[in-house]
């Protein structure tokens, strides 16, 4: 949960009084154009940026007041899938997926190997552990990044633009994985500028522009917002027939 969070970098207000709440078990979508501040918000939640003012609480713990070691423990419960995947090119798929487990935990090697193989099976990459990132397609790399995020069984997974740059079939496979994790009870934060993907998987939405929250809530409440930016941001989608089913339904309800 964010409360009145501001972040200034080099005198520039990047995040301006953002308050939002992510409900446990939800797929929470942060929507907005490029440069809106979405990735920065994700880094604030991860504790990689400390807000200039405001509060960030995770399960009631204010993480802005934690020292590095305590932050480490909070971060352990979060998995993250970065936009560029952030895989280590010199490590195999298996080593990439097991990397943080190996560094952070006292698990014996066999236990780590088993968890890695389970995570790879979850993303449909079983038996591919000996490949290197260079040998993988974009969709496979994304799935390795997801396997690395889920391997430690986190409560929260954050995804930065998980479908950007993927073809529709691979993009759908990624959305299916996010859904499968939701079914397991994982809380998800998904950053995207792709409306269709947002409305396909999201339970709750926060529309961000220029570092501030423009609208927040259900698909219905976002769509019924009177803020002029909403119409502007949605206009591409509204003019693109055929409208995705979920979006059409949400609009109908909003009307
Ligand atoms: N490390 C940084 N130093 C200075 N400005 C930054 C830094 N990271 C991001 N910004 C600026 O913050 C704004 C929001 O960036 P970002 O959160 O990456 O947007 P989004 O993910 O929504 O595309 C942009 O104007 C960007 O230039
Ligand atoms: Mg970004």
Short mmCIF file of C-alpha atoms and ligand atoms in Angstrom, two decimals:
data_model
loop_
_atom_site.label_atom_id
_atom_site.label_comp_id
_atom_site.label_asym_id
_atom_site.label_seq_id
_atom_site.Cartn_x
_atom_site.Cartn_y
_atom_site.Cartn_z
CA UNK A 1 0.00 0.00 0.00
CA UNK A 2 1.28 3.45 -0.88
CA UNK A 3 0.25 6.54 1.06
CA UNK A 4 0.95 9.96 -0.33
CA UNK A 5 4.22 8.83 -1.88
CA UNK A 6 6.43 11.41 -3.56
CA UNK A 7 9.77 10.91 -5.24
CA UNK A 8 12.02 13.66 -6.50
CA UNK A 9 15.09 12.79 -8.50
CA UNK A 10 17.58 15.55 -9.29
CA UNK A 11 14.99 18.21 -8.49
CA UNK A 12 12.35 16.64 -10.71
CA UNK A 13 9.08 15.40 -9.27
CA UNK A 14 8.87 11.88 -10.72
CA UNK A 15 6.12 10.62 -8.40
CA UNK A 16 3.63 13.08 -6.97
CA UNK A 17 1.44 12.15 -3.97
CA UNK A 18 0.55 8.64 -5.10
CA UNK A 19 -1.74 6.64 -2.85
CA UNK A 20 -2.89 3.19 -3.80
CA UNK A 21 -3.78 -0.12 -2.23
CA UNK A 22 -3.19 -3.58 -3.65
CA UNK A 23 -5.59 -6.16 -2.26
CA UNK A 24 -4.19 -9.51 -1.28
CA UNK A 25 -4.78 -12.13 -3.98
CA UNK A 26 -5.69 -9.57 -6.64
CA UNK A 27 -4.06 -8.93 -9.97
CA UNK A 28 -3.49 -5.19 -9.62
CA UNK A 29 -2.68 -3.42 -12.86
CA UNK A 30 -0.72 -0.15 -13.07
CA UNK A 31 -1.64 1.38 -16.41
CA UNK A 32 -0.25 4.41 -18.12
CA UNK A 33 1.75 5.75 -21.01
CA UNK A 34 5.50 5.50 -21.32
CA UNK A 35 7.28 7.79 -18.85
CA UNK A 36 4.28 7.94 -16.50
CA UNK A 37 6.28 6.61 -13.55
CA UNK A 38 5.07 2.99 -13.50
CA UNK A 39 8.49 1.34 -13.30
CA UNK A 40 9.55 3.88 -10.70
CA UNK A 41 6.54 2.92 -8.54
CA UNK A 42 7.53 -0.73 -8.85
CA UNK A 43 11.04 0.12 -7.70
CA UNK A 44 9.59 2.03 -4.75
CA UNK A 45 7.56 -1.04 -3.74
CA UNK A 46 10.71 -3.16 -4.05
CA UNK A 47 12.57 -0.71 -1.84
CA UNK A 48 15.04 0.10 -4.62
CA UNK A 49 13.98 3.74 -4.43
CA UNK A 50 13.24 5.35 -1.07
CA UNK A 51 10.40 7.86 -1.44
CA UNK A 52 11.20 11.50 -0.68
CA UNK A 53 8.02 11.54 1.42
CA UNK A 54 5.07 9.28 2.11
CA UNK A 55 4.67 5.75 3.37
CA UNK A 56 4.93 2.32 1.73
CA UNK A 57 3.44 -0.50 3.77
CA UNK A 58 3.47 -4.19 2.98
CA UNK A 59 1.18 -6.24 5.23
CA UNK A 60 1.16 -3.35 7.67
CA UNK A 61 4.96 -2.97 7.81
CA UNK A 62 6.23 0.45 6.83
CA UNK A 63 9.15 -0.47 4.57
CA UNK A 64 10.40 3.11 4.29
CA UNK A 65 11.77 2.88 7.82
CA UNK A 66 13.51 -0.49 7.46
CA UNK A 67 17.25 -0.98 7.40
CA UNK A 68 18.88 -2.97 4.59
CA UNK A 69 18.70 -6.29 6.35
CA UNK A 70 15.03 -5.92 7.25
CA UNK A 71 14.31 -4.79 3.69
CA UNK A 72 16.03 -7.93 2.51
CA UNK A 73 13.53 -10.03 4.45
CA UNK A 74 10.57 -8.15 2.96
CA UNK A 75 12.00 -8.45 -0.55
CA UNK A 76 12.39 -12.18 -0.05
CA UNK A 77 8.60 -12.46 -0.11
CA UNK A 78 8.41 -10.66 -3.44
CA UNK A 79 9.25 -11.96 -6.88
CA UNK A 80 9.95 -9.60 -9.74
CA UNK A 81 9.91 -9.99 -13.50
CA UNK A 82 11.80 -7.03 -14.93
CA UNK A 83 10.97 -5.62 -18.32
CA UNK A 84 14.23 -6.77 -19.89
CA UNK A 85 14.08 -10.04 -17.89
CA UNK A 86 17.47 -9.32 -16.27
CA UNK A 87 18.76 -12.85 -16.93
CA UNK A 88 22.46 -13.59 -16.56
CA UNK A 89 23.73 -14.41 -20.05
CA UNK A 90 26.68 -16.41 -18.78
CA UNK A 91 24.50 -18.71 -16.67
CA UNK A 92 22.26 -21.53 -17.85
CA UNK A 93 18.50 -21.41 -17.46
CA UNK A 94 18.79 -23.66 -14.43
CA UNK A 95 21.48 -21.49 -12.82
CA UNK A 96 19.46 -18.35 -13.55
CA UNK A 97 16.32 -19.74 -11.94
CA UNK A 98 18.21 -21.05 -8.89
CA UNK A 99 20.49 -18.02 -8.53
CA UNK A 100 18.79 -16.18 -5.68
CA UNK A 101 17.78 -19.35 -3.85
CA UNK A 102 21.39 -20.42 -3.83
CA UNK A 103 22.59 -17.06 -2.60
CA UNK A 104 19.94 -16.36 -0.02
CA UNK A 105 18.89 -19.65 1.44
CA UNK A 106 20.37 -22.52 3.31
CA UNK A 107 18.66 -25.13 1.14
CA UNK A 108 20.77 -28.13 0.17
CA UNK A 109 21.64 -28.38 -3.51
CA UNK A 110 19.18 -31.22 -4.19
CA UNK A 111 16.31 -29.19 -2.75
CA UNK A 112 17.25 -26.21 -4.91
CA UNK A 113 17.50 -28.41 -8.00
CA UNK A 114 14.06 -29.81 -7.28
CA UNK A 115 12.51 -26.37 -6.76
CA UNK A 116 14.14 -25.12 -9.98
CA UNK A 117 12.77 -28.07 -11.94
CA UNK A 118 9.29 -27.47 -10.47
CA UNK A 119 9.46 -23.79 -11.43
CA UNK A 120 10.57 -24.70 -14.96
CA UNK A 121 7.70 -27.18 -15.26
CA UNK A 122 5.31 -24.47 -14.08
CA UNK A 123 6.34 -22.24 -17.01
CA UNK A 124 6.39 -25.21 -19.42
CA UNK A 125 10.17 -25.32 -19.75
CA UNK A 126 10.85 -28.66 -18.10
CA UNK A 127 14.11 -30.26 -19.19
CA UNK A 128 15.40 -27.01 -20.76
CA UNK A 129 17.60 -26.04 -17.83
CA UNK A 130 20.90 -26.52 -19.61
CA UNK A 131 20.20 -23.93 -22.33
CA UNK A 132 21.68 -20.41 -22.19
CA UNK A 133 19.55 -17.24 -22.49
CA UNK A 134 21.03 -16.59 -25.97
CA UNK A 135 19.47 -19.83 -27.18
CA UNK A 136 15.94 -18.83 -26.13
CA UNK A 137 13.13 -16.96 -27.88
CA UNK A 138 11.66 -13.82 -26.30
CA UNK A 139 8.71 -15.76 -24.90
CA UNK A 140 10.98 -18.41 -23.39
CA UNK A 141 13.21 -15.78 -21.78
CA UNK A 142 10.15 -14.19 -20.21
CA UNK A 143 9.08 -17.59 -18.88
CA UNK A 144 12.55 -18.15 -17.39
CA UNK A 145 12.24 -14.76 -15.69
CA UNK A 146 8.86 -15.84 -14.30
CA UNK A 147 10.30 -19.18 -13.16
CA UNK A 148 13.02 -17.28 -11.29
CA UNK A 149 10.38 -15.08 -9.67
CA UNK A 150 8.18 -18.01 -8.55
CA UNK A 151 10.92 -20.40 -7.44
CA UNK A 152 11.05 -18.95 -3.92
CA UNK A 153 7.25 -19.15 -3.63
CA UNK A 154 6.72 -15.43 -3.03
CA UNK A 155 3.47 -13.88 -1.76
CA UNK A 156 3.67 -11.02 -4.25
CA UNK A 157 4.97 -10.99 -7.81
CA UNK A 158 5.62 -7.75 -9.68
CA UNK A 159 5.75 -7.77 -13.47
CA UNK A 160 7.06 -4.82 -15.48
CA UNK A 161 5.55 -4.83 -18.98
CA UNK A 162 5.44 -8.65 -19.14
CA UNK A 163 3.92 -8.87 -22.63
CA UNK A 164 5.76 -5.99 -24.32
CA UNK A 165 7.65 -7.16 -27.39
CA UNK A 166 5.98 -10.57 -27.48
CA UNK A 167 3.74 -11.90 -30.26
CA UNK A 168 0.07 -12.44 -29.33
CA UNK A 169 0.45 -16.17 -28.69
CA UNK A 170 3.43 -15.78 -26.38
CA UNK A 171 1.78 -12.79 -24.74
CA UNK A 172 -1.29 -14.89 -24.00
CA UNK A 173 0.89 -17.66 -22.55
CA UNK A 174 2.39 -15.11 -20.13
CA UNK A 175 -1.04 -13.82 -19.13
CA UNK A 176 -2.13 -17.43 -18.54
CA UNK A 177 0.81 -17.91 -16.16
CA UNK A 178 -0.13 -14.77 -14.25
CA UNK A 179 -3.66 -16.15 -13.96
CA UNK A 180 -2.38 -19.55 -12.81
CA UNK A 181 -0.38 -17.84 -10.07
CA UNK A 182 -3.43 -15.88 -8.99
CA UNK A 183 -5.30 -19.18 -8.66
CA UNK A 184 -2.55 -20.27 -6.23
CA UNK A 185 -3.24 -17.17 -4.14
CA UNK A 186 -0.29 -15.07 -5.27
CA UNK A 187 -0.84 -11.32 -5.27
CA UNK A 188 0.26 -9.75 -8.55
CA UNK A 189 1.17 -6.25 -9.60
CA UNK A 190 1.27 -5.97 -13.37
CA UNK A 191 2.60 -2.89 -15.09
CA UNK A 192 1.47 -2.40 -18.64
CA UNK A 193 0.58 0.21 -21.22
CA UNK A 194 -1.37 -2.42 -23.19
CA UNK A 195 -5.05 -1.89 -22.38
CA UNK A 196 -6.21 -5.18 -23.79
CA UNK A 197 -3.83 -7.17 -21.59
CA UNK A 198 -4.74 -5.06 -18.59
CA UNK A 199 -8.45 -5.69 -18.91
CA UNK A 200 -7.90 -9.37 -19.72
CA UNK A 201 -6.22 -10.19 -16.41
CA UNK A 202 -6.73 -7.29 -14.02
CA UNK A 203 -8.97 -7.21 -10.94
CA UNK A 204 -8.14 -3.63 -9.98
CA UNK A 205 -6.60 -0.81 -11.96
CA UNK A 206 -4.59 2.31 -11.29
CA UNK A 207 -4.18 4.68 -14.20
CA UNK A 208 -1.04 6.78 -13.88
CA UNK A 209 0.13 9.78 -15.85
CA UNK A 210 2.99 12.17 -15.15
CA UNK A 211 3.63 10.61 -11.75
CA UNK A 212 0.10 10.97 -10.42
CA UNK A 213 -2.92 8.70 -10.13
CA UNK A 214 -5.58 9.71 -12.64
CA UNK A 215 -8.16 7.06 -11.80
CA UNK A 216 -8.27 3.89 -9.72
CA UNK A 217 -10.61 1.03 -9.00
CA UNK A 218 -12.49 -1.55 -11.01
CA UNK A 219 -12.55 -1.56 -14.82
CA UNK A 220 -15.98 -0.03 -14.48
CA UNK A 221 -14.91 2.86 -12.30
CA UNK A 222 -11.89 3.62 -14.48
CA UNK A 223 -14.07 3.70 -17.58
CA UNK A 224 -16.65 5.91 -15.98
CA UNK A 225 -14.02 8.43 -14.80
CA UNK A 226 -14.67 11.93 -16.13
CA UNK A 227 -10.97 12.81 -16.24
CA UNK A 228 -10.12 13.91 -19.80
CA UNK A 229 -6.93 11.85 -19.78
CA UNK A 230 -8.97 8.64 -19.46
CA UNK A 231 -10.73 9.26 -22.76
CA UNK A 232 -7.45 10.19 -24.38
CA UNK A 233 -5.66 7.10 -23.13
CA UNK A 234 -8.53 4.77 -23.99
CA UNK A 235 -9.31 6.28 -27.39
CA UNK A 236 -7.06 3.93 -29.35
CA UNK A 237 -8.78 0.96 -27.90
CA UNK A 238 -12.28 2.32 -28.35
CA UNK A 239 -11.64 2.96 -32.03
CA UNK A 240 -10.27 -0.53 -32.63
CA UNK A 241 -12.94 -3.04 -33.54
CA UNK A 242 -13.50 -5.73 -32.54
CA UNK A 243 -13.36 -4.72 -28.94
CA UNK A 244 -12.11 -7.41 -26.59
CA UNK A 245 -14.94 -9.09 -24.82
CA UNK A 246 -13.99 -8.15 -21.27
CA UNK A 247 -13.59 -4.54 -22.24
CA UNK A 248 -16.92 -4.42 -24.04
CA UNK A 249 -18.62 -5.90 -20.98
CA UNK A 250 -16.95 -3.44 -18.64
CA UNK A 251 -18.05 -0.55 -20.82
CA UNK A 252 -21.59 -1.82 -20.93
CA UNK A 253 -21.66 -1.98 -17.16
CA UNK A 254 -20.17 1.48 -16.89
CA UNK A 255 -22.83 2.98 -19.12
N1 LIG B 1 17.11 6.96 -12.43
C1 LIG B 1 16.41 7.99 -12.89
N2 LIG B 1 16.91 9.23 -12.83
C2 LIG B 1 16.21 10.31 -13.31
N3 LIG B 1 15.00 10.21 -13.87
C3 LIG B 1 14.44 9.00 -13.95
C4 LIG B 1 15.11 7.82 -13.48
N4 LIG B 1 14.31 6.76 -13.72
C5 LIG B 1 13.19 7.24 -14.31
N5 LIG B 1 13.27 8.58 -14.47
C6 LIG B 1 12.24 9.45 -15.06
O1 LIG B 1 11.04 9.20 -14.36
C7 LIG B 1 9.93 9.25 -15.25
C8 LIG B 1 9.13 7.97 -15.11
O2 LIG B 1 9.90 6.88 -15.59
P1 LIG B 1 9.39 5.38 -15.51
O3 LIG B 1 8.96 5.07 -14.14
O4 LIG B 1 10.45 4.53 -16.09
O5 LIG B 1 8.12 5.42 -16.48
P2 LIG B 1 7.26 4.23 -17.08
O6 LIG B 1 7.75 2.94 -16.49
O7 LIG B 1 5.85 4.56 -16.73
O8 LIG B 1 7.47 4.27 -18.57
C9 LIG B 1 10.50 9.46 -16.64
O9 LIG B 1 10.34 10.81 -16.99
C10 LIG B 1 11.96 9.10 -16.49
O10 LIG B 1 12.73 9.85 -17.38
MG1 LIG B 2 8.55 1.36 -17.40
#
